[in-house]
Structure formats: C-alpha cells, structure tokens
Coordinates of C-alpha atoms in Angstrom, one line a residue:
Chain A
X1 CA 225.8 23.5 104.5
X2 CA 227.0 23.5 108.3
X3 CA 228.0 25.7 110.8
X4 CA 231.7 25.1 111.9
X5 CA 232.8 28.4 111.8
X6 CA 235.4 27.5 115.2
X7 CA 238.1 29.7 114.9
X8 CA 240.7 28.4 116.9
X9 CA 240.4 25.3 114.9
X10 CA 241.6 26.6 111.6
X11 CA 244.1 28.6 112.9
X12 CA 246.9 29.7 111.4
X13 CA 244.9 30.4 107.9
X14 CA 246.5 29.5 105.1
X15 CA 248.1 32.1 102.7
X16 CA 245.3 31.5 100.1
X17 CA 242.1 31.6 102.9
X18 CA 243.4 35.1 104.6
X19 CA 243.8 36.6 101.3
X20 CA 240.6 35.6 100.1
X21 CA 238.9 36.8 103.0
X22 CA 240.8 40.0 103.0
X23 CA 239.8 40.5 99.4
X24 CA 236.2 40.5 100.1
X25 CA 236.6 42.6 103.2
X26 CA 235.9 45.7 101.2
X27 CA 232.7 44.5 100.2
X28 CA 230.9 41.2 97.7
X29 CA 233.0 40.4 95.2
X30 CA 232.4 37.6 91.9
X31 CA 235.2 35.1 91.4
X32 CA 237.1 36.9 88.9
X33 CA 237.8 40.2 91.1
X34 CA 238.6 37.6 94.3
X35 CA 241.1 36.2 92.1
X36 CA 242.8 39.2 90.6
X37 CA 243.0 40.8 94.3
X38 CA 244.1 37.7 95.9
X39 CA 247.0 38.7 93.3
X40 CA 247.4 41.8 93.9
X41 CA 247.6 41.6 98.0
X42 CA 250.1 39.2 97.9
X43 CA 252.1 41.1 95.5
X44 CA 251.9 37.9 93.1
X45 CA 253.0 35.4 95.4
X46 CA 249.8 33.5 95.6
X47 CA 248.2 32.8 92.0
X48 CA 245.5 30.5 92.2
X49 CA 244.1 29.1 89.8
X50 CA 240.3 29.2 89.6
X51 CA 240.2 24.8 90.4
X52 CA 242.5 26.0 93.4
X53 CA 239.9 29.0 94.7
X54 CA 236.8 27.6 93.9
X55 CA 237.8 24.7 96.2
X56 CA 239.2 27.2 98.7
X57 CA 235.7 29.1 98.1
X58 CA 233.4 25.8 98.7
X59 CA 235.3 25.3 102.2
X60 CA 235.1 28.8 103.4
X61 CA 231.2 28.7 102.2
X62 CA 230.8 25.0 104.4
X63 CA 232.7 26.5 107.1
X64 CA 230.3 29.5 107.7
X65 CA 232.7 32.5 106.7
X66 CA 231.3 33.5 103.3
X67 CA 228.3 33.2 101.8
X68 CA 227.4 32.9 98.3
X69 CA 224.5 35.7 96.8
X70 CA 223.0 36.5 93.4
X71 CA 224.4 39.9 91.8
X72 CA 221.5 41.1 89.1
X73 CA 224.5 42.4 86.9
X74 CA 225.9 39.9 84.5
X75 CA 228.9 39.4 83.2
X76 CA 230.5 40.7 80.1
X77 CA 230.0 37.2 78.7
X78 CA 226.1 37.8 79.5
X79 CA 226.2 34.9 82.1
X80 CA 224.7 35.4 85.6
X81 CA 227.0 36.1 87.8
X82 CA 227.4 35.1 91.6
X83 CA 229.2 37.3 94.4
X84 CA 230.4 35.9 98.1
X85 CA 230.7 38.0 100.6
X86 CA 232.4 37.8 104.1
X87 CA 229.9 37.0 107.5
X88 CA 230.2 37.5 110.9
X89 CA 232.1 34.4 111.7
X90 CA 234.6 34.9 108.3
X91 CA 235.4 38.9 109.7
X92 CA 236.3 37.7 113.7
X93 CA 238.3 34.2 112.1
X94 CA 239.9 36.9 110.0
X95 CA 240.3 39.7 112.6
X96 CA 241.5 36.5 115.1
X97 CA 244.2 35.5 112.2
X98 CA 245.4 39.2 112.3
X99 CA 245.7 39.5 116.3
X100 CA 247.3 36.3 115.8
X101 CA 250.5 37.3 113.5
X102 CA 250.5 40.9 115.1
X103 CA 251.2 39.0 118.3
X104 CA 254.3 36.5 116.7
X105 CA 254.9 40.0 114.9
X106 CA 255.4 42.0 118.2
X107 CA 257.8 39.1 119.8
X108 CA 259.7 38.7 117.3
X109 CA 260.3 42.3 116.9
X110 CA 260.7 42.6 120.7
X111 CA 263.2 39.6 120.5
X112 CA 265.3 40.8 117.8
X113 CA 265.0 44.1 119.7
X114 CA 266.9 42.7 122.5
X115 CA 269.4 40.9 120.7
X116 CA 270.4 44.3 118.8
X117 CA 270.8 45.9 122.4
Chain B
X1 CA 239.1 27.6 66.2
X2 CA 242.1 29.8 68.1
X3 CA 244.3 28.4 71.2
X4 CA 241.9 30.5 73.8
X5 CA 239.0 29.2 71.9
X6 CA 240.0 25.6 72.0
X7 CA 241.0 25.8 76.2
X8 CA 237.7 27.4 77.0
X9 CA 235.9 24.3 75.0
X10 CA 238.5 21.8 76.4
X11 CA 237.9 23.7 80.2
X12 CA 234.2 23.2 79.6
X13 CA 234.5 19.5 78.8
X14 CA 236.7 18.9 81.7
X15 CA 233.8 20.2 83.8
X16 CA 232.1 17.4 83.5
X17 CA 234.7 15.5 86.2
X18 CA 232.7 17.5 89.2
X19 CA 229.6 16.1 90.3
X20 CA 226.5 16.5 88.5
X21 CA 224.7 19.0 91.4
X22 CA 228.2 20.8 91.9
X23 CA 227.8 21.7 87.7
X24 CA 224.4 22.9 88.2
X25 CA 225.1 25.4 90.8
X26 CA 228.4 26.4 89.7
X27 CA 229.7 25.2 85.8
X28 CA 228.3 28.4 84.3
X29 CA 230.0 31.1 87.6
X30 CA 233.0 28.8 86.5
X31 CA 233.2 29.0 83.0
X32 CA 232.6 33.1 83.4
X33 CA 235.8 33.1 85.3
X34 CA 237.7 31.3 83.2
X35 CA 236.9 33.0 80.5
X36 CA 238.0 36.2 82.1
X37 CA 240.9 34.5 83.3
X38 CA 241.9 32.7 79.9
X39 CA 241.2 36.2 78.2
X40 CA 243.6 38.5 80.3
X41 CA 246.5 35.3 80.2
X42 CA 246.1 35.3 76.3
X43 CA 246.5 39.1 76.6
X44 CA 249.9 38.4 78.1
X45 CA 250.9 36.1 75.1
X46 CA 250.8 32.9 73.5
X47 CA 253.3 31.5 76.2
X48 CA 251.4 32.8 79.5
X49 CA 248.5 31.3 77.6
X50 CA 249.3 28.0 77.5
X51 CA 251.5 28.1 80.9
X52 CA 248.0 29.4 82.6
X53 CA 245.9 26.5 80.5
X54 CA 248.3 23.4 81.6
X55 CA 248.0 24.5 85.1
X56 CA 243.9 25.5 85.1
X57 CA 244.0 21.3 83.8
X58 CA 246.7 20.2 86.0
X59 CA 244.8 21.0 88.8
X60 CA 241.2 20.4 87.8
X61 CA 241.0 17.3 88.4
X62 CA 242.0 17.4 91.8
X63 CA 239.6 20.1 92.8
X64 CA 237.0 18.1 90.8
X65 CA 237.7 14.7 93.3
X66 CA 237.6 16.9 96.6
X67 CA 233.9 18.6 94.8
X68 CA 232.7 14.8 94.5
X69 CA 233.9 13.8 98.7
X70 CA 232.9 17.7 99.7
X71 CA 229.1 17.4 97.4
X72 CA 228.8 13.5 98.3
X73 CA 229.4 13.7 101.9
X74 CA 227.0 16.4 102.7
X75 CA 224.3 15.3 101.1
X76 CA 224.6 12.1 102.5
X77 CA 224.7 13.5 105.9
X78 CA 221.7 15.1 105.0
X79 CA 220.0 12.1 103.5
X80 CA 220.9 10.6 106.5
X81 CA 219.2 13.4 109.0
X82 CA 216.1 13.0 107.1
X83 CA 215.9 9.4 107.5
X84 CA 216.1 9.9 110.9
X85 CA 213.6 12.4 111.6
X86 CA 211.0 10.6 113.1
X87 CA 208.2 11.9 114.8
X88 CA 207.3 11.8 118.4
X89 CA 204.6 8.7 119.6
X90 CA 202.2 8.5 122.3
X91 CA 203.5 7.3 125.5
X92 CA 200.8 4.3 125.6
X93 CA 202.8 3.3 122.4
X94 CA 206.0 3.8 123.5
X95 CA 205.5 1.4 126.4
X96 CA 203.9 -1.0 124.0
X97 CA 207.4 -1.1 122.1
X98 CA 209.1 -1.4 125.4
X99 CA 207.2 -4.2 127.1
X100 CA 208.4 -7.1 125.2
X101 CA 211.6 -6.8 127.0
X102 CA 210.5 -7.3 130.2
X103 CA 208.2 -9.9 129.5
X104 CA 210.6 -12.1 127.8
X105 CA 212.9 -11.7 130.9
X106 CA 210.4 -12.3 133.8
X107 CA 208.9 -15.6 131.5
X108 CA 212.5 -16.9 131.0
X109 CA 213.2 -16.6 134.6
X110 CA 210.4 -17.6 136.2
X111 CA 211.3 -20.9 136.8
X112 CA 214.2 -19.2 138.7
X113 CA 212.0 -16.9 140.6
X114 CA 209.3 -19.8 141.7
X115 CA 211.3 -22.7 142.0
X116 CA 213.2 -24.0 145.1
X117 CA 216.7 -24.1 142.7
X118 CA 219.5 -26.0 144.4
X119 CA 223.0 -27.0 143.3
X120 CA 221.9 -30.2 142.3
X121 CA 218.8 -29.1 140.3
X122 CA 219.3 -30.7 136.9
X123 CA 219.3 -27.6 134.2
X124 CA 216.2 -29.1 132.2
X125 CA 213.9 -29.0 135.1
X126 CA 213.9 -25.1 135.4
X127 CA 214.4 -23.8 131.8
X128 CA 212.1 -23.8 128.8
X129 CA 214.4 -26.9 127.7
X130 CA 212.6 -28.7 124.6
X131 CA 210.0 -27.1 125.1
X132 CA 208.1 -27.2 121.6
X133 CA 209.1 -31.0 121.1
X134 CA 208.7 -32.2 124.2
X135 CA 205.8 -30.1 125.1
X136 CA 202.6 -32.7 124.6
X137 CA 204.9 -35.8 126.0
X138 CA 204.9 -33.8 129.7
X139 CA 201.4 -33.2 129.4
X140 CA 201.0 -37.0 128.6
X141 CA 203.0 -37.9 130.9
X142 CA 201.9 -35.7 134.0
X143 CA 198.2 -37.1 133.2
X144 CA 198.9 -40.4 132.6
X145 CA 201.5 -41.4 134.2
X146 CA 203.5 -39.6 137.2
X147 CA 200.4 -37.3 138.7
X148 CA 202.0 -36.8 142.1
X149 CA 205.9 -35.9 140.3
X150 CA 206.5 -32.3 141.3
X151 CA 209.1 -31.8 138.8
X152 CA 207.3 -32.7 136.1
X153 CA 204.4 -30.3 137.6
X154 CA 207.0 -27.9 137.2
X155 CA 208.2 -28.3 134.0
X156 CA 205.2 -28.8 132.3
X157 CA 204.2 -25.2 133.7
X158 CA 207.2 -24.0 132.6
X159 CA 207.4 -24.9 129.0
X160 CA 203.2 -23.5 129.1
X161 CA 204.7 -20.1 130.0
X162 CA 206.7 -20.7 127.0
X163 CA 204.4 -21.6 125.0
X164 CA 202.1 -18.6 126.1
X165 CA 205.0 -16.4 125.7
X166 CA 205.5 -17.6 122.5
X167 CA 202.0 -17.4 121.2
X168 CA 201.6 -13.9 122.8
X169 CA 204.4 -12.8 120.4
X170 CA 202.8 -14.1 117.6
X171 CA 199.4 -13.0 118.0
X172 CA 200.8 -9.2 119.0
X173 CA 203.1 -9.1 116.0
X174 CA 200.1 -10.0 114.0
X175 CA 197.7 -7.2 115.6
X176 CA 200.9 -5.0 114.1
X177 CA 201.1 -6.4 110.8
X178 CA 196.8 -5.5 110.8
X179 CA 197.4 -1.8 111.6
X180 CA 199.8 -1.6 109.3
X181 CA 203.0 -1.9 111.6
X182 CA 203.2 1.1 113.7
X183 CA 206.3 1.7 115.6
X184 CA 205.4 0.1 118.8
X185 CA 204.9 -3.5 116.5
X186 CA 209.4 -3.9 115.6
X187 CA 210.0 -5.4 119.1
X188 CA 207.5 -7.5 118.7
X189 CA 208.5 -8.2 115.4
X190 CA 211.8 -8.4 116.6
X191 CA 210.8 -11.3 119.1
X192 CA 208.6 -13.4 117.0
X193 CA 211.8 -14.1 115.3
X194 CA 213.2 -14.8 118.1
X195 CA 210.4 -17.2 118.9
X196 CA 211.1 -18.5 115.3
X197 CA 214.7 -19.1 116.4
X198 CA 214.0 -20.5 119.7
X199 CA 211.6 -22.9 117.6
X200 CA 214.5 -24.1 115.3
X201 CA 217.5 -24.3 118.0
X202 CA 214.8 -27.0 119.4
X203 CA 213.6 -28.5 116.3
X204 CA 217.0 -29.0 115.1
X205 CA 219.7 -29.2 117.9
X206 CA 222.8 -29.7 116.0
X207 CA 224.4 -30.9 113.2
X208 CA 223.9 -30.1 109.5
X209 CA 219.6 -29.0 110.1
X210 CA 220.9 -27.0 112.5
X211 CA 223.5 -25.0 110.5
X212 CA 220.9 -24.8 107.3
X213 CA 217.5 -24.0 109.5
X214 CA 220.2 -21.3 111.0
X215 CA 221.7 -20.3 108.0
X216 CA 217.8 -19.7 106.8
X217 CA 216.6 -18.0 109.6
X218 CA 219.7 -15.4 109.6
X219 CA 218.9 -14.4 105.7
X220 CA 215.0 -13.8 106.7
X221 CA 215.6 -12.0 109.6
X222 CA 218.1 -9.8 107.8
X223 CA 216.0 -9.3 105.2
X224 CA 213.0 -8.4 108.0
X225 CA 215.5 -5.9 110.1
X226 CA 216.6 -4.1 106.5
X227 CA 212.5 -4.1 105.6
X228 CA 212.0 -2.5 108.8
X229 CA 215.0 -0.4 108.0
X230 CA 213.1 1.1 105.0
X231 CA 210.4 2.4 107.4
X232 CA 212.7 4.1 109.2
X233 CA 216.2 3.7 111.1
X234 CA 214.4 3.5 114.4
X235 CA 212.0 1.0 113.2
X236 CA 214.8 -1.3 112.3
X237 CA 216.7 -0.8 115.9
X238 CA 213.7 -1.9 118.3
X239 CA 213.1 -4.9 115.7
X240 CA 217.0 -5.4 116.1
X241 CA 217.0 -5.1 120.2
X242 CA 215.5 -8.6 121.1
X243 CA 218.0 -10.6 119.2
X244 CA 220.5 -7.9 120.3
X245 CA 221.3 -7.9 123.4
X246 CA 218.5 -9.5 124.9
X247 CA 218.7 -12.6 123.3
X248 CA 222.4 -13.1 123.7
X249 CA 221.9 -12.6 127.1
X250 CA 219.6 -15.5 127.0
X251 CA 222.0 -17.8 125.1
X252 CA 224.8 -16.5 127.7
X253 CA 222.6 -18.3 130.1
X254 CA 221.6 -21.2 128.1
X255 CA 222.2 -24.5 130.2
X256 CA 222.9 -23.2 132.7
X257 CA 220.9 -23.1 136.3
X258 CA 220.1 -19.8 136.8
X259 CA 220.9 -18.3 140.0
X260 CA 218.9 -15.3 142.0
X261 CA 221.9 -12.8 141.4
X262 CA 221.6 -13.9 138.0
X263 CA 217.8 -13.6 137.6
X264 CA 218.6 -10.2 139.0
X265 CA 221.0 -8.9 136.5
X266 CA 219.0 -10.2 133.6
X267 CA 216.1 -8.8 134.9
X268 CA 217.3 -5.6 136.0
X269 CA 218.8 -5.4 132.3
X270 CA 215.1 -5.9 130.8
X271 CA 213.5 -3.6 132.4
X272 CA 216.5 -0.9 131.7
X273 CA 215.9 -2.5 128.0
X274 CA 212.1 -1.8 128.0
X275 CA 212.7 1.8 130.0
X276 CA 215.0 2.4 127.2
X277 CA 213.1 1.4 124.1
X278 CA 210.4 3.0 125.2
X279 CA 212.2 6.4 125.4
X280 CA 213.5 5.3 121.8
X281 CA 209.6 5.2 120.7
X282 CA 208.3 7.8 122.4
X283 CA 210.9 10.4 121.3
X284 CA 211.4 9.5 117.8
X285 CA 214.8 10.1 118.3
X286 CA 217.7 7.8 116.1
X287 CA 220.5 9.5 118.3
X288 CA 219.1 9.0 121.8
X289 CA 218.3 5.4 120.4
X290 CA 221.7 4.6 120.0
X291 CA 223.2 6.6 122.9
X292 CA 220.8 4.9 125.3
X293 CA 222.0 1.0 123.4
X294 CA 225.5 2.3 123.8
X295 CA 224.8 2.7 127.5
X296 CA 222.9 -0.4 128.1
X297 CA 225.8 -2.1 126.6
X298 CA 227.8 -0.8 128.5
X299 CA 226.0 -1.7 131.8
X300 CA 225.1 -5.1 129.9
X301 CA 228.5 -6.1 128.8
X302 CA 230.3 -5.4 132.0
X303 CA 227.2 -6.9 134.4
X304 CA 226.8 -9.8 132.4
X305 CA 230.3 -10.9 132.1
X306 CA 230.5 -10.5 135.8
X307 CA 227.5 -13.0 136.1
X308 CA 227.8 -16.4 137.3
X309 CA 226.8 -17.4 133.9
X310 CA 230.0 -17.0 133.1
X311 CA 231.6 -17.6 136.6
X312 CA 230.2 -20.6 138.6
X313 CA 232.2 -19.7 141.9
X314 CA 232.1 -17.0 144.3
X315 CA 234.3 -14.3 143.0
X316 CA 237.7 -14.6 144.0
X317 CA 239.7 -11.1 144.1
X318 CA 242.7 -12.9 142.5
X319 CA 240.6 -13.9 139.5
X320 CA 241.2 -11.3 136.8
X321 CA 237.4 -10.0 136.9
X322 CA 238.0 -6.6 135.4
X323 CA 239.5 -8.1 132.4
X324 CA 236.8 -10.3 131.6
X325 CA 234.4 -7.3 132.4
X326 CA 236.4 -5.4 129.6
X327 CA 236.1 -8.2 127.3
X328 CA 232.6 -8.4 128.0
X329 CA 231.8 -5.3 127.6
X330 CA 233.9 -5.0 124.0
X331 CA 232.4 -8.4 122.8
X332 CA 229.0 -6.5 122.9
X333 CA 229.7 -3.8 121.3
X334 CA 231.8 -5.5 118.7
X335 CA 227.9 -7.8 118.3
X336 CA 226.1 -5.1 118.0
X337 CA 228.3 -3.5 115.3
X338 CA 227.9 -6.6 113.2
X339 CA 224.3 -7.6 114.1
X340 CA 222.9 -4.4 113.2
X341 CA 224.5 -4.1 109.7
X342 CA 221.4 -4.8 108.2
X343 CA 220.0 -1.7 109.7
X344 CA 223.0 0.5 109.4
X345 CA 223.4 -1.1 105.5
X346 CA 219.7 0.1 105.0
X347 CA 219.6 3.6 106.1
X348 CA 223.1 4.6 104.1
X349 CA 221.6 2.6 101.2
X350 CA 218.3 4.3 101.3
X351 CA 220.1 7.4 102.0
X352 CA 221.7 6.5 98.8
X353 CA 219.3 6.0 96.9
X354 CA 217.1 9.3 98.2
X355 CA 220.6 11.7 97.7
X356 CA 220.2 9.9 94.2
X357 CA 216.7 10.7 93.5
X358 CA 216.9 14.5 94.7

C-alpha cells in the first residue's frame, strides 16, 4: 500500500521479521510452510501463532519487502491459496540485517579474543 | 462435533473481529492455515491442542485491533489522496481566484493611499466606518448641506468604494453560482461573506444583535466552507482564505488610522495572498495550497504583529519585538487550525464516507 521500504529505519529486525524473510528466501511460500520454517530456523524458539504472523506478514507487505501473489494450487482443504514472496527491498533489508550482526558478531569475537590473550 | 472441530468453527467466528475488507482478502488464506495448524497441534495431542487453541484466541484479538488501525488508516489516506486530486485550471482562472485579494486590500486602503493622513486625522474620516448605515446620510448631507467640507468629500468617496467593492463581490459570486461554481468563484464566495459580515458588524455594533447576527453568520458560513468542502478540499481553502487571514488582518487594523508602512504590509500581504491562491488554482494542488498558507502565515503573522497596528510608536529596541513577532506568528497558525475545521472536518468526513462506500 506504500513504499517505505528504508532500511536503516527498521533496523535491528526483530526475531520474527528476519526469520520470516529468511523463510521465503528460498523461494514463494503460503502461510502454513512460512510458519512451520519460521519454526524450524529458530530451532523452536520463535512459534508464532498465525494472529502473530499474519500481522507480522501485513507489515512486511505495507513496508515493501514481500509481496503477496496467487498460487493456482490449492490447498488440501480445496481453498485457494496465496504465496508471498521476498522483493528487492525485503532481500538488501535482509542482507543489511545480516552485515549488521556479522559486524557486532566479528567485535565481539575480536573482543573476547583479546581478553583470552 | 470433536475439540479440533469446534476451534476451527469458534476461529472462524472470531474472524469476524478484523475489518470487513481485511476478511475478504484474507479470512479464507487464514482459515486454510489454521486448519493446517490446528490439524498438526491435534496430532500432537489433546493437550498441545488446546494449549495451541487458547493462544491462536489470546492473541486474535489483538492482531484483529492492529488489522482495523493498519486497513482503516490506509484507506483513509487514500480516501484522502483522492479527494485531493484536482485537476490543473487555466491561468486566466487562476488569476480570477487570486484577484479578490488584492482588491479587497487596495479598496480598504485607499483612503490611506489618497488621503493627506495626519496624527490628528480622526479614524472615521479614512475607513469604510458605517458605511452601509450611514451611507445615504453623507450623500444627504454633502448635497444638502456642507458642499465645500472636504472631509465629508472624502468619506463619502470612501464608503462608495465600499459600496462598489461590496456590490462587485456580490455580482461576481453570482456570475459563479450561474456557471455552476468553478474554482475561481470560492474567493469570491469567500468574500461575499465577508461582505455579509462586514454588513452585520455595522448593522449591529454590539450588544446581544451583535452576538446572535454573529452567532448566525458563523453557522452559515461553516456550513458554506464545508459545502464547498464537498466539491473538493481546495474549493473549500480559497472560500476559507478571505476570512482567513485576510480578514483578520483587516480587523487587526480596525480603528485604527492606517499608516503608509502599514498600507504597505497589508498590501504587500495581498498581493502575496492573490500570487498565492492563484498558484493554488492554477495547479490543482491541496499540498502546495497549504504549504504556500503555511508560508504566508508565516510572513503574515510575524509582519503583521510587527505593524503599528499593533505598535503605535516607533520601535524601540528595548521593547520585546521578537516575542510579540513569535506570538504573532503562533496566534495565526493556531486561527487558521480552528477556522478551517469546517474544511479539514469535510474532507476526513467525506473521506469517510467514500472509504465507506468502496
């Protein structure tokens, strides 16, 4: 619905937005597989529930960094289903958001480095 | 009917807390994976069932109030946006909308700019002072009585150009009631209520006429600036513009005997005001419309409170001039926040009312 896809202004992602995004890095992907990997990445320390990620999914679709298309499959319920899949803007806030903790990742390891020696 | 039966139904009913477009475009997506989710808890047991069902309600409603300020915001905004998008008019037209301005000014001064105005020059003698009551008594008198008075020469020229001015309103804002009031026709709208006021303020001076015949004229001009409104945001700013600023500037300077400097100012201010609106008109453009008021207010507020209508001496650098420029300037923004809430209370309740409809 509008474009604020500024990075620097959602930084640091929270735990629930970076995983989402890195769930759908891969490829489109409906709610239910979003959820389940969301799961899995974190090694079950973020469950959402589907309130929680559908919110989390209408934000990310507002801010620019997913978009919401048709998938001609359907369900195993037989209802239509809907994918979202990452776009330009939701790959460089999530590639930013990685060169962000690899930084904080590399001085703390250089700090704790130092201390040891 | 089993547990996972009943918390799909009871999910699907729960639904019904997110906003009406928000179901349309997501309920079924939702239910789908809810029904994936509920399945694969149940899988897991009765207990992860019901764990997973109390916290999928816990935290519905929640979402469901963020949908309603996420869905209801957005559209509004984009009521709004179409509201505003007006078109381009020609610039003949847009000059047309400006020149009211300008002529108001260079009338209500020209006693000011004609006039050999000293210190002792009693207020009444250069201003359109009772000018619709008293208006055939100076004719009468000026023939009948005091032929060779020059003052009364004067001020019975004076309240003619206010009485031309006047009637010049009037007959324009009709021509733009017979083409079906284009753009160009809200300031002159805007000043034949003005006119109207002026009309009252000397009909009734004070007292209790002059709080009803106010109290009257505020409800019908409202009720003209939101009409306006409905045609479209800009319409109802340029029929806004002569009561605000231009005609508090006027009532700034009521009583009081003009100066050159002042002439100046107010003048100078009109024909920024008519450069203005007509930039307004000919672009279409709500946004420039109220960036161009915010800086004429600006200019306006800090000039005007710097004017010797509102200091009779020579400024004196111990007086505290900046401060009362400040004020100034805050005092007309503050006005114009609460003068135009006719217009402002239009658009967001037509934008209402179209978000509604769609």
């Amino acid at each position: 619905m509008r474009d604020t896809s500024s990075i620097g202004a959602n930084q640091p992602l929270t735990e629930a937005t970076f995983f989402i995004l890195l769930s759908l890095v891969p490829g489109q992907a409906h709610g239910y597989a979003i959820l389940k990997d969301v799961q899995r990445l974190s090694a079950n320390t973020v469950s959402l529930s589907t309130s929680t990620l559908y919110t989390a999914l209408g934000r990310l679709t507002d801010q620019g960094w997913i978009e919401r298309v048709d998938n001609q499959e359907t369900a195993d319920s037989g209802r239509p289903r809907k994918d979202y899949q990452l776009t330009g803007a939701g790959k460089s806030a999530l590639e930013s958001e990685m060169l962000r903790m690899q930084r904080m990742l590399s001085a703390a390891g250089q700090r704790v480095n130092e201390a040891a020696t | 009917m089993n547990a996972l039966q009943g918390l799909k139904r009871l999910f699907q009913l729960a639904l019904v807390l997110y906003p009406v477009q928000y179901r349309a475009d997501f309920a079924e997506e939702r239910l789908a994976v809810f029904d994936l989710a509920a399945s694969e808890a149940a899988g897991r047991g009765r207990a992860a069932l019901l764990a997973f069902g109390a916290r999928e309600l816990v935290e519905l409603p929640g979402a469901a109030l963020a949908a309603h300020v996420r869905w209801g915001r957005w559209t509004m905004i984009a009521s709004i946006r179409t509201l505003l998008a007006v078109k381009p008019d020609r610039w003949g037209n847009a000059l047309l909308a400006g020149l009211p301005h300008l002529l108001f000014a260079v009338c209500y001064y020209l006693p000011v700019m004609i006039s050999p105005v000293t210190a002792s020059t009693p207020a009444w003698m250069i201003t359109w002072h009772k000018w619709l009551t008293d208006f055939p008594l100076t004719w009468a008198a000026l023939l009948l009585v005091q032929r060779a008075d020059y003052w009364l020469h004067a001020r019975v020229f004076f309240q003619s150009v206010a009485w031309v001015w006047g009637l010049s309103v009037l007959a324009v804002t009709l021509a733009g009631w017979r083409l079906g009031w284009p753009r160009w026709s809200a300031s002159w709208l805007g000043y034949a209520l003005i006119v109207i006021l002026q009309s009252l303020i000397t009909l009734f001076p004070q007292d209790v006429p002059s709080f009803i015949s106010i109290c009257i004229w505020l409800v019908m001009a409202c009720a003209i600036y939101a009409w306006q409104t409905a045609r479209s945001p800009l319409h109802g700013l340029l029929a806004l513009l002569p009561f605000y600023p231009m005609f508090t500037w006027w009532l700034a300077a009521d009583g009081i005997i003009g100066t050159y400097s002042d002439m100046a100012a107010y003048v100078g201010a009109a024909a920024l005001m008519t450069a203005a609106v007509a930039l307004m008109a000919r672009t279409g453009s709500t946004k420039l419309a109220l960036i161009l008021l915010a800086g004429l207010l600006l200019l306006g507020g800090g000039g005007f409170a710097y004017a010797t209508t509102y200091h009779s001496n020579a400024p004196d650098p111990s007086d505290p001039y900046p401060g009362e420029v400040v004020r100034g300037i805050l005092f007309y923004f503050l006005g114009m926040l609460i003068f135009s809430a006719p217009v402002w209370g239009a658009t967001i309740w037509r934008a209402r009312r179209k978000r509604l409809s769609t």
